[in-house]
Amino acid sequence: MFDWFQLASKKEKRMVQLRRYLHQYPELSFEEKRTHDFIVNQLSQLSCNIETPVGRNGIKATFKGAEDGPTIAFRADFDALPVQELNDVPYRSKHEGCMHACGHDGHTAILLGVAEIVNEHRHLLKGNVVFIFQYGEEIMPGGSQEMIDAGCLQDVDKIYGTHLWSGYPSGTIYSRPGAIMASPDEFSITIQGKGGHGAKPHETIDPIVIMAEFILSAQKIVSRTIDPVKEAVLTFGMVQAGSTDSVIPDTAFCKGTVRTFDTALQNHIQEKMDKLLQGLAVANDITYKMEYIKGYLPVHNHPQAYEVVKQAANDLHLRFNESDLMMIGEDFSHYLKVRPGAFFLTGCGNEDKGITAPHHNPYFDIDETAFKYAASEFLKILEIEQIF
């Protein structure tokens, strides 16, 4: 019908401009007031129905076509991370200690670009297109469930989303049917011992030694109690105890994450951790406190919607690949629990340009040529879904 890639390419400079503005003014999860207002301002120049706030700070923009046609939704997130940017670029973050280190600025710019193209061809719409701009993806409980509870998926038939991914080169699209991203749980543990002089350990209950024993024993939960063909990760990311060399502290503290695709495995790991702590409490006369927060649901693509993503990439002559299972988490999963749809990855890495840093890294950046690939993919999805 249209050369969607050509239309997206013509919008490339505009999407880059939008992204670079957003990149300079990042805002942390649930604090995105300026970003919210900027998005609303851009949408207000288009012929669409804007609803805001949806949930705490979300935006829903609807382009209406034929009443009896399908309604397809696209989603972008727009929050940033507490990371100090180290890139020396003209569009470097102007907010100290805050950075778009995950690509959400790009997601938002892409969807605004797609919205402008849809607006330019709205007289041809055979159905409705909904654009969901979501706050707070980076911090649980995330913004998606709040927006769903507020009705952002009302009358929506299917939903699609993408994540720019620096681990894949520009010009590539990755997805897979079924599970693609894991459930990211968080835990924190405090062990209460009895402090004292470092020269008299027999008069203390050393929480550091007990915490070390727990951390080492916990590694066996995955390696020795879970079927090796099933996916599970248990990682300790923080350990804190003491303040000097000659004092045994009263407490030791740790934080970490558990990643699974299976609720039974998720519960198994939590229970095993608690049993380990119970045993250490009995053996060492300590007390403990464990807080375990279950994270977003696993992202689970619906098979038919996955086929739409695959067909769109192939029709556009993009390099489509089936993604490996990924142990990262994404609250796009909550949309897919309510409506059929699919999530795909758009490659944005470029070794020749030195754009190889991983996500959540102070040197993270995007090969902005990726924008036209993602935008054309979204537009082709609309055609396949008979919106155009």
Tab-separated table of C-alpha atoms in Angstrom:
chain	number	residue	atom	x	y	z
A	1	MET	CA	0.000	0.000	0.000
A	2	PHE	CA	2.610	2.518	1.142
A	3	ASP	CA	6.364	2.400	1.214
A	4	TRP	CA	6.396	2.564	4.999
A	5	PHE	CA	10.164	2.474	5.203
A	6	GLN	CA	10.417	5.526	2.948
A	7	LEU	CA	7.847	7.405	5.029
A	8	ALA	CA	9.693	6.473	8.231
A	9	SER	CA	13.013	7.513	6.690
A	10	LYS	CA	11.595	10.939	5.862
A	11	LYS	CA	10.651	11.276	9.532
A	12	GLU	CA	14.119	10.214	10.760
A	13	LYS	CA	15.505	13.708	11.424
A	14	ARG	CA	12.340	14.611	13.293
A	15	MET	CA	12.579	11.511	15.518
A	16	VAL	CA	16.263	12.224	16.204
A	17	GLN	CA	15.379	15.796	17.173
A	18	LEU	CA	12.685	14.575	19.558
A	19	ARG	CA	14.951	11.963	21.091
A	20	ARG	CA	17.845	14.353	21.659
A	21	TYR	CA	15.600	16.846	23.423
A	22	LEU	CA	14.233	14.121	25.689
A	23	HIS	CA	17.737	12.815	26.311
A	24	GLN	CA	18.893	16.190	27.602
A	25	TYR	CA	16.062	16.428	30.133
A	26	PRO	CA	15.621	12.967	31.678
A	27	GLU	CA	13.365	12.415	34.659
A	28	LEU	CA	13.276	9.520	37.106
A	29	SER	CA	10.401	7.047	37.362
A	30	PHE	CA	7.178	8.562	38.700
A	31	GLU	CA	8.724	12.067	38.508
A	32	GLU	CA	8.301	12.673	34.761
A	33	LYS	CA	6.372	15.974	34.754
A	34	ARG	CA	8.394	17.857	32.115
A	35	THR	CA	8.550	14.785	29.887
A	36	HIS	CA	4.804	14.273	30.225
A	37	ASP	CA	4.096	17.892	29.284
A	38	PHE	CA	6.449	17.711	26.301
A	39	ILE	CA	4.710	14.609	24.925
A	40	VAL	CA	1.261	16.159	25.400
A	41	ASN	CA	2.440	19.304	23.618
A	42	GLN	CA	3.621	17.290	20.618
A	43	LEU	CA	0.393	15.281	20.465
A	44	SER	CA	-1.758	18.403	20.788
A	45	GLN	CA	-0.544	19.454	17.341
A	46	LEU	CA	-2.144	16.325	15.840
A	47	SER	CA	-5.776	15.424	15.202
A	48	CYS	CA	-6.171	12.869	17.949
A	49	ASN	CA	-8.049	12.467	21.195
A	50	ILE	CA	-5.691	12.915	24.161
A	51	GLU	CA	-6.449	11.499	27.609
A	52	THR	CA	-4.229	12.409	30.550
A	53	PRO	CA	-3.425	11.627	33.235
A	54	VAL	CA	-4.118	7.942	32.677
A	55	GLY	CA	-3.099	6.339	35.924
A	56	ARG	CA	-0.624	8.524	37.769
A	57	ASN	CA	1.042	10.249	34.818
A	58	GLY	CA	0.289	8.352	31.619
A	59	ILE	CA	-0.972	9.558	28.252
A	60	LYS	CA	-3.328	7.880	25.790
A	61	ALA	CA	-3.748	9.311	22.298
A	62	THR	CA	-6.334	7.853	19.912
A	63	PHE	CA	-6.666	8.308	16.161
A	64	LYS	CA	-10.173	7.295	15.160
A	65	GLY	CA	-11.066	5.654	11.869
A	66	ALA	CA	-13.943	3.394	10.903
A	67	GLU	CA	-16.061	2.546	13.938
A	68	ASP	CA	-16.377	-1.119	12.986
A	69	GLY	CA	-12.638	-1.536	12.399
A	70	PRO	CA	-10.068	-3.023	14.789
A	71	THR	CA	-8.200	-1.005	17.407
A	72	ILE	CA	-4.438	-1.515	17.646
A	73	ALA	CA	-2.358	0.001	20.445
A	74	PHE	CA	1.341	0.841	20.566
A	75	ARG	CA	3.221	1.610	23.786
A	76	ALA	CA	6.364	3.574	24.670
A	77	ASP	CA	7.852	4.225	28.121
A	78	PHE	CA	9.451	7.571	28.985
A	79	ASP	CA	11.204	7.397	32.377
A	80	ALA	CA	14.981	7.549	32.921
A	81	LEU	CA	17.510	6.059	35.351
A	82	PRO	CA	19.616	7.363	38.280
A	83	VAL	CA	22.831	7.135	36.225
A	84	GLN	CA	25.432	9.875	35.704
A	85	GLU	CA	26.038	10.140	31.960
A	86	LEU	CA	29.669	9.948	30.800
A	87	ASN	CA	29.095	10.377	27.058
A	88	ASP	CA	30.672	13.473	25.517
A	89	VAL	CA	27.883	14.340	23.071
A	90	PRO	CA	26.008	17.588	22.310
A	91	TYR	CA	22.756	16.093	23.642
A	92	ARG	CA	24.284	14.910	26.927
A	93	SER	CA	21.942	14.867	29.935
A	94	LYS	CA	21.598	18.250	31.623
A	95	HIS	CA	20.322	16.652	34.835
A	96	GLU	CA	23.088	15.491	37.155
A	97	GLY	CA	22.763	11.890	38.222
A	98	CYS	CA	19.935	11.170	35.796
A	99	MET	CA	20.195	9.694	32.318
A	100	HIS	CA	18.218	7.943	29.616
A	101	ALA	CA	20.470	4.892	29.873
A	102	CYS	CA	17.922	2.382	28.600
A	103	GLY	CA	16.540	3.912	25.413
A	104	HIS	CA	13.169	5.138	26.623
A	105	ASP	CA	13.857	8.516	25.027
A	106	GLY	CA	14.175	6.666	21.726
A	107	HIS	CA	10.987	4.664	22.318
A	108	THR	CA	9.043	7.876	22.881
A	109	ALA	CA	10.565	9.635	19.868
A	110	ILE	CA	9.751	6.658	17.629
A	111	LEU	CA	6.124	6.541	18.731
A	112	LEU	CA	5.726	10.302	18.296
A	113	GLY	CA	7.135	9.931	14.783
A	114	VAL	CA	4.709	7.101	14.027
A	115	ALA	CA	1.848	9.202	15.412
A	116	GLU	CA	2.748	12.031	13.041
A	117	ILE	CA	2.734	9.662	10.058
A	118	VAL	CA	-0.608	8.168	11.129
A	119	ASN	CA	-1.957	11.703	11.496
A	120	GLU	CA	-0.864	12.549	7.941
A	121	HIS	CA	-2.820	9.534	6.626
A	122	ARG	CA	-5.688	9.489	9.114
A	123	HIS	CA	-8.280	9.860	6.324
A	124	LEU	CA	-7.356	6.322	5.240
A	125	LEU	CA	-7.794	4.655	8.621
A	126	LYS	CA	-10.041	1.577	8.566
A	127	GLY	CA	-9.778	1.233	12.329
A	128	ASN	CA	-8.370	3.001	15.359
A	129	VAL	CA	-4.786	3.494	16.521
A	130	VAL	CA	-4.003	4.046	20.199
A	131	PHE	CA	-0.664	5.409	21.413
A	132	ILE	CA	0.146	4.673	25.061
A	133	PHE	CA	2.931	6.719	26.633
A	134	GLN	CA	3.825	5.121	29.959
A	135	TYR	CA	5.629	6.438	33.002
A	136	GLY	CA	7.578	4.495	35.630
A	137	GLU	CA	8.737	1.352	33.824
A	138	GLU	CA	12.067	1.125	35.637
A	139	ILE	CA	10.757	0.851	39.205
A	140	MET	CA	8.295	-1.731	40.449
A	141	PRO	CA	5.324	-1.845	40.579
A	142	GLY	CA	5.710	0.033	37.276
A	143	GLY	CA	3.249	2.261	35.493
A	144	SER	CA	1.615	-0.272	33.184
A	145	GLN	CA	-0.764	-1.835	35.710
A	146	GLU	CA	-1.897	1.579	36.938
A	147	MET	CA	-2.629	2.635	33.354
A	148	ILE	CA	-4.487	-0.625	32.670
A	149	ASP	CA	-6.553	-0.123	35.829
A	150	ALA	CA	-7.354	3.393	34.578
A	151	GLY	CA	-8.689	1.992	31.280
A	152	CYS	CA	-5.893	2.526	28.766
A	153	LEU	CA	-6.739	-0.778	27.050
A	154	GLN	CA	-10.463	-0.180	26.893
A	155	ASP	CA	-11.708	-1.110	23.384
A	156	VAL	CA	-8.141	-2.136	22.354
A	157	ASP	CA	-7.977	-5.415	20.404
A	158	LYS	CA	-4.191	-5.910	20.304
A	159	ILE	CA	-1.098	-4.171	21.618
A	160	TYR	CA	2.489	-4.051	20.341
A	161	GLY	CA	5.674	-2.559	21.737
A	162	THR	CA	9.397	-2.466	21.078
A	163	HIS	CA	12.602	-2.055	23.033
A	164	LEU	CA	15.702	-0.596	21.406
A	165	TRP	CA	18.543	-3.022	22.057
A	166	SER	CA	22.227	-2.100	21.833
A	167	GLY	CA	23.282	-5.741	21.830
A	168	TYR	CA	21.821	-6.145	18.344
A	169	PRO	CA	22.926	-4.140	15.281
A	170	SER	CA	20.757	-1.510	13.633
A	171	GLY	CA	18.545	-2.875	10.905
A	172	THR	CA	17.572	-5.989	12.858
A	173	ILE	CA	14.316	-7.005	14.512
A	174	TYR	CA	14.201	-9.745	17.153
A	175	SER	CA	11.247	-11.470	18.765
A	176	ARG	CA	9.963	-14.936	19.638
A	177	PRO	CA	6.607	-16.632	20.256
A	178	GLY	CA	5.685	-17.313	23.857
A	179	ALA	CA	7.988	-16.296	26.683
A	180	ILE	CA	10.692	-13.780	25.772
A	181	MET	CA	11.532	-11.898	29.018
A	182	ALA	CA	11.609	-13.064	32.622
A	183	SER	CA	9.917	-12.041	35.850
A	184	PRO	CA	12.378	-9.814	37.788
A	185	ASP	CA	11.971	-10.316	41.542
A	186	GLU	CA	13.812	-8.321	44.199
A	187	PHE	CA	14.861	-9.392	47.681
A	188	SER	CA	16.645	-7.905	50.672
A	189	ILE	CA	17.910	-9.732	53.763
A	190	THR	CA	19.103	-8.451	57.129
A	191	ILE	CA	20.912	-10.794	59.501
A	192	GLN	CA	20.940	-9.672	63.123
A	193	GLY	CA	23.891	-11.011	65.075
A	194	LYS	CA	25.832	-9.674	68.054
A	195	GLY	CA	28.673	-7.248	67.525
A	196	GLY	CA	31.898	-6.914	69.452
A	197	HIS	CA	35.668	-6.540	69.308
A	198	GLY	CA	37.423	-8.046	66.328
A	199	ALA	CA	40.000	-9.578	68.673
A	200	LYS	CA	37.300	-11.469	70.612
A	201	PRO	CA	35.100	-13.128	67.974
A	202	HIS	CA	34.061	-15.830	70.482
A	203	GLU	CA	32.095	-13.191	72.377
A	204	THR	CA	30.125	-12.215	69.273
A	205	ILE	CA	27.726	-13.714	66.751
A	206	ASP	CA	29.397	-12.574	63.548
A	207	PRO	CA	26.717	-11.657	60.963
A	208	ILE	CA	29.338	-11.255	58.218
A	209	VAL	CA	30.428	-14.895	58.400
A	210	ILE	CA	26.806	-16.045	58.543
A	211	MET	CA	25.857	-13.847	55.581
A	212	ALA	CA	28.800	-15.257	53.618
A	213	GLU	CA	27.637	-18.774	54.433
A	214	PHE	CA	24.127	-17.902	53.275
A	215	ILE	CA	25.311	-16.382	49.985
A	216	LEU	CA	27.461	-19.406	49.151
A	217	SER	CA	24.716	-21.871	50.098
A	218	ALA	CA	22.118	-19.947	48.090
A	219	GLN	CA	24.113	-20.544	44.914
A	220	LYS	CA	23.183	-24.217	45.183
A	221	ILE	CA	19.467	-23.459	44.971
A	222	VAL	CA	19.696	-22.970	41.219
A	223	SER	CA	22.592	-25.327	40.479
A	224	ARG	CA	21.433	-28.256	42.639
A	225	THR	CA	17.666	-28.038	43.197
A	226	ILE	CA	16.365	-26.904	39.781
A	227	ASP	CA	16.232	-28.909	36.557
A	228	PRO	CA	19.201	-27.663	34.447
A	229	VAL	CA	17.012	-27.241	31.351
A	230	LYS	CA	14.816	-24.703	33.156
A	231	GLU	CA	15.799	-21.041	33.283
A	232	ALA	CA	16.487	-19.393	36.634
A	233	VAL	CA	18.915	-16.795	37.954
A	234	LEU	CA	19.746	-15.862	41.557
A	235	THR	CA	22.106	-12.891	41.854
A	236	PHE	CA	23.387	-10.930	44.848
A	237	GLY	CA	24.023	-7.324	43.862
A	238	MET	CA	24.743	-5.660	47.198
A	239	VAL	CA	26.330	-6.742	50.477
A	240	GLN	CA	26.876	-4.291	53.333
A	241	ALA	CA	28.272	-4.834	56.829
A	242	GLY	CA	30.550	-3.051	59.287
A	243	SER	CA	32.433	0.222	59.155
A	244	THR	CA	35.989	-0.501	60.300
A	245	ASP	CA	38.576	-3.256	60.538
A	246	SER	CA	38.522	-4.206	64.206
A	247	VAL	CA	34.818	-4.214	64.987
A	248	ILE	CA	32.423	-7.062	64.297
A	249	PRO	CA	29.075	-5.413	63.497
A	250	ASP	CA	25.637	-6.309	64.809
A	251	THR	CA	24.073	-6.711	61.368
A	252	ALA	CA	24.795	-7.641	57.779
A	253	PHE	CA	22.600	-6.710	54.830
A	254	CYS	CA	22.274	-7.894	51.236
A	255	LYS	CA	20.083	-7.267	48.206
A	256	GLY	CA	19.638	-9.202	45.005
A	257	THR	CA	17.378	-10.407	42.244
A	258	VAL	CA	15.704	-13.624	41.134
A	259	ARG	CA	14.735	-14.143	37.486
A	260	THR	CA	12.371	-16.899	36.319
A	261	PHE	CA	9.754	-17.655	33.674
A	262	ASP	CA	7.794	-20.068	35.868
A	263	THR	CA	5.686	-19.254	38.949
A	264	ALA	CA	6.484	-22.639	40.511
A	265	LEU	CA	10.234	-21.977	40.175
A	266	GLN	CA	9.763	-18.470	41.524
A	267	ASN	CA	8.048	-19.822	44.640
A	268	HIS	CA	10.592	-22.638	44.983
A	269	ILE	CA	13.549	-20.240	45.090
A	270	GLN	CA	11.858	-17.961	47.613
A	271	GLU	CA	11.011	-20.908	49.881
A	272	LYS	CA	14.524	-22.371	49.655
A	273	MET	CA	16.091	-19.033	50.573
A	274	ASP	CA	13.859	-18.778	53.618
A	275	LYS	CA	14.641	-22.349	54.694
A	276	LEU	CA	18.376	-21.641	54.451
A	277	LEU	CA	17.938	-18.627	56.689
A	278	GLN	CA	15.833	-20.609	59.144
A	279	GLY	CA	18.617	-23.192	59.415
A	280	LEU	CA	21.277	-20.546	59.929
A	281	ALA	CA	19.119	-18.906	62.606
A	282	VAL	CA	18.865	-22.151	64.566
A	283	ALA	CA	22.533	-23.020	64.137
A	284	ASN	CA	23.910	-19.569	64.994
A	285	ASP	CA	21.374	-17.969	67.345
A	286	ILE	CA	20.677	-15.115	64.945
A	287	THR	CA	17.467	-13.494	63.783
A	288	TYR	CA	16.806	-12.378	60.241
A	289	LYS	CA	14.380	-10.434	58.095
A	290	MET	CA	13.779	-11.244	54.434
A	291	GLU	CA	11.722	-9.049	52.147
A	292	TYR	CA	10.855	-10.665	48.831
A	293	ILE	CA	9.060	-8.615	46.177
A	294	LYS	CA	7.679	-10.464	43.170
A	295	GLY	CA	8.310	-8.443	40.054
A	296	TYR	CA	6.621	-7.955	36.716
A	297	LEU	CA	5.079	-10.944	35.016
A	298	PRO	CA	7.185	-12.641	32.332
A	299	VAL	CA	6.684	-11.077	28.888
A	300	HIS	CA	4.745	-13.669	26.913
A	301	ASN	CA	4.081	-12.986	23.231
A	302	HIS	CA	0.884	-14.284	21.691
A	303	PRO	CA	1.738	-16.570	18.730
A	304	GLN	CA	-0.476	-14.838	16.156
A	305	ALA	CA	0.794	-11.370	17.084
A	306	TYR	CA	4.375	-12.659	16.946
A	307	GLU	CA	3.690	-13.827	13.389
A	308	VAL	CA	2.504	-10.296	12.540
A	309	VAL	CA	5.797	-8.869	13.848
A	310	LYS	CA	7.760	-11.438	11.844
A	311	GLN	CA	5.758	-10.833	8.669
A	312	ALA	CA	6.137	-7.061	9.005
A	313	ALA	CA	9.928	-7.331	9.290
A	314	ASN	CA	10.151	-9.739	6.369
A	315	ASP	CA	7.879	-7.597	4.169
A	316	LEU	CA	10.113	-4.611	4.936
A	317	HIS	CA	13.233	-6.676	4.125
A	318	LEU	CA	14.600	-6.113	7.602
A	319	ARG	CA	16.814	-8.766	9.150
A	320	PHE	CA	14.463	-10.720	11.382
A	321	ASN	CA	15.784	-13.157	13.966
A	322	GLU	CA	14.176	-15.238	16.682
A	323	SER	CA	15.358	-13.882	20.002
A	324	ASP	CA	16.903	-15.980	22.730
A	325	LEU	CA	15.132	-16.045	26.069
A	326	MET	CA	16.175	-12.956	28.028
A	327	MET	CA	16.443	-12.779	31.813
A	328	ILE	CA	15.639	-9.055	31.882
A	329	GLY	CA	12.182	-7.860	32.950
A	330	GLU	CA	9.654	-5.496	31.357
A	331	ASP	CA	6.251	-4.381	32.606
A	332	PHE	CA	4.896	-4.573	29.055
A	333	SER	CA	4.008	-8.065	30.283
A	334	HIS	CA	0.969	-6.676	32.117
A	335	TYR	CA	-0.566	-5.408	28.884
A	336	LEU	CA	-0.118	-8.851	27.333
A	337	LYS	CA	-1.916	-10.423	30.287
A	338	VAL	CA	-5.011	-8.376	29.405
A	339	ARG	CA	-4.848	-8.202	25.610
A	340	PRO	CA	-3.152	-10.266	22.884
A	341	GLY	CA	-0.055	-8.707	21.373
A	342	ALA	CA	3.696	-8.951	21.016
A	343	PHE	CA	6.909	-7.282	22.088
A	344	PHE	CA	9.944	-7.054	19.814
A	345	LEU	CA	13.507	-5.804	20.022
A	346	THR	CA	14.887	-3.260	17.553
A	347	GLY	CA	18.661	-3.385	17.187
A	348	CYS	CA	20.358	-0.043	17.906
A	349	GLY	CA	24.016	-1.042	18.299
A	350	ASN	CA	26.732	0.012	15.868
A	351	GLU	CA	30.341	-1.087	16.358
A	352	ASP	CA	31.622	1.278	13.640
A	353	LYS	CA	30.188	4.227	15.585
A	354	GLY	CA	31.385	2.870	18.927
A	355	ILE	CA	27.815	2.360	20.114
A	356	THR	CA	28.228	-0.876	22.023
A	357	ALA	CA	27.690	-0.020	25.711
A	358	PRO	CA	25.050	-2.141	27.450
A	359	HIS	CA	21.826	-0.786	28.857
A	360	HIS	CA	21.918	0.927	32.284
A	361	ASN	CA	25.530	1.924	31.599
A	362	PRO	CA	26.791	5.560	31.814
A	363	TYR	CA	28.151	5.222	28.254
A	364	PHE	CA	24.918	3.852	26.785
A	365	ASP	CA	23.848	5.454	23.523
A	366	ILE	CA	21.691	4.668	20.503
A	367	ASP	CA	22.452	4.405	16.819
A	368	GLU	CA	19.642	6.714	15.803
A	369	THR	CA	19.355	5.151	12.346
A	370	ALA	CA	17.421	2.428	14.212
A	371	PHE	CA	14.441	4.757	14.583
A	372	LYS	CA	13.297	4.393	10.988
A	373	TYR	CA	13.388	0.588	11.264
A	374	ALA	CA	11.231	0.546	14.388
A	375	ALA	CA	8.836	3.155	12.992
A	376	SER	CA	8.390	1.311	9.700
A	377	GLU	CA	7.823	-1.940	11.623
A	378	PHE	CA	4.995	-0.336	13.608
A	379	LEU	CA	3.446	1.100	10.450
A	380	LYS	CA	3.643	-2.226	8.624
A	381	ILE	CA	1.964	-3.894	11.602
A	382	LEU	CA	-0.956	-1.471	11.136
A	383	GLU	CA	-1.224	-2.495	7.500
A	384	ILE	CA	-1.145	-6.216	8.301
A	385	GLU	CA	-3.752	-5.647	11.026
A	386	GLN	CA	-5.930	-3.943	8.367
A	387	ILE	CA	-5.860	-0.504	9.941
A	388	PHE	CA	-4.607	0.892	6.618
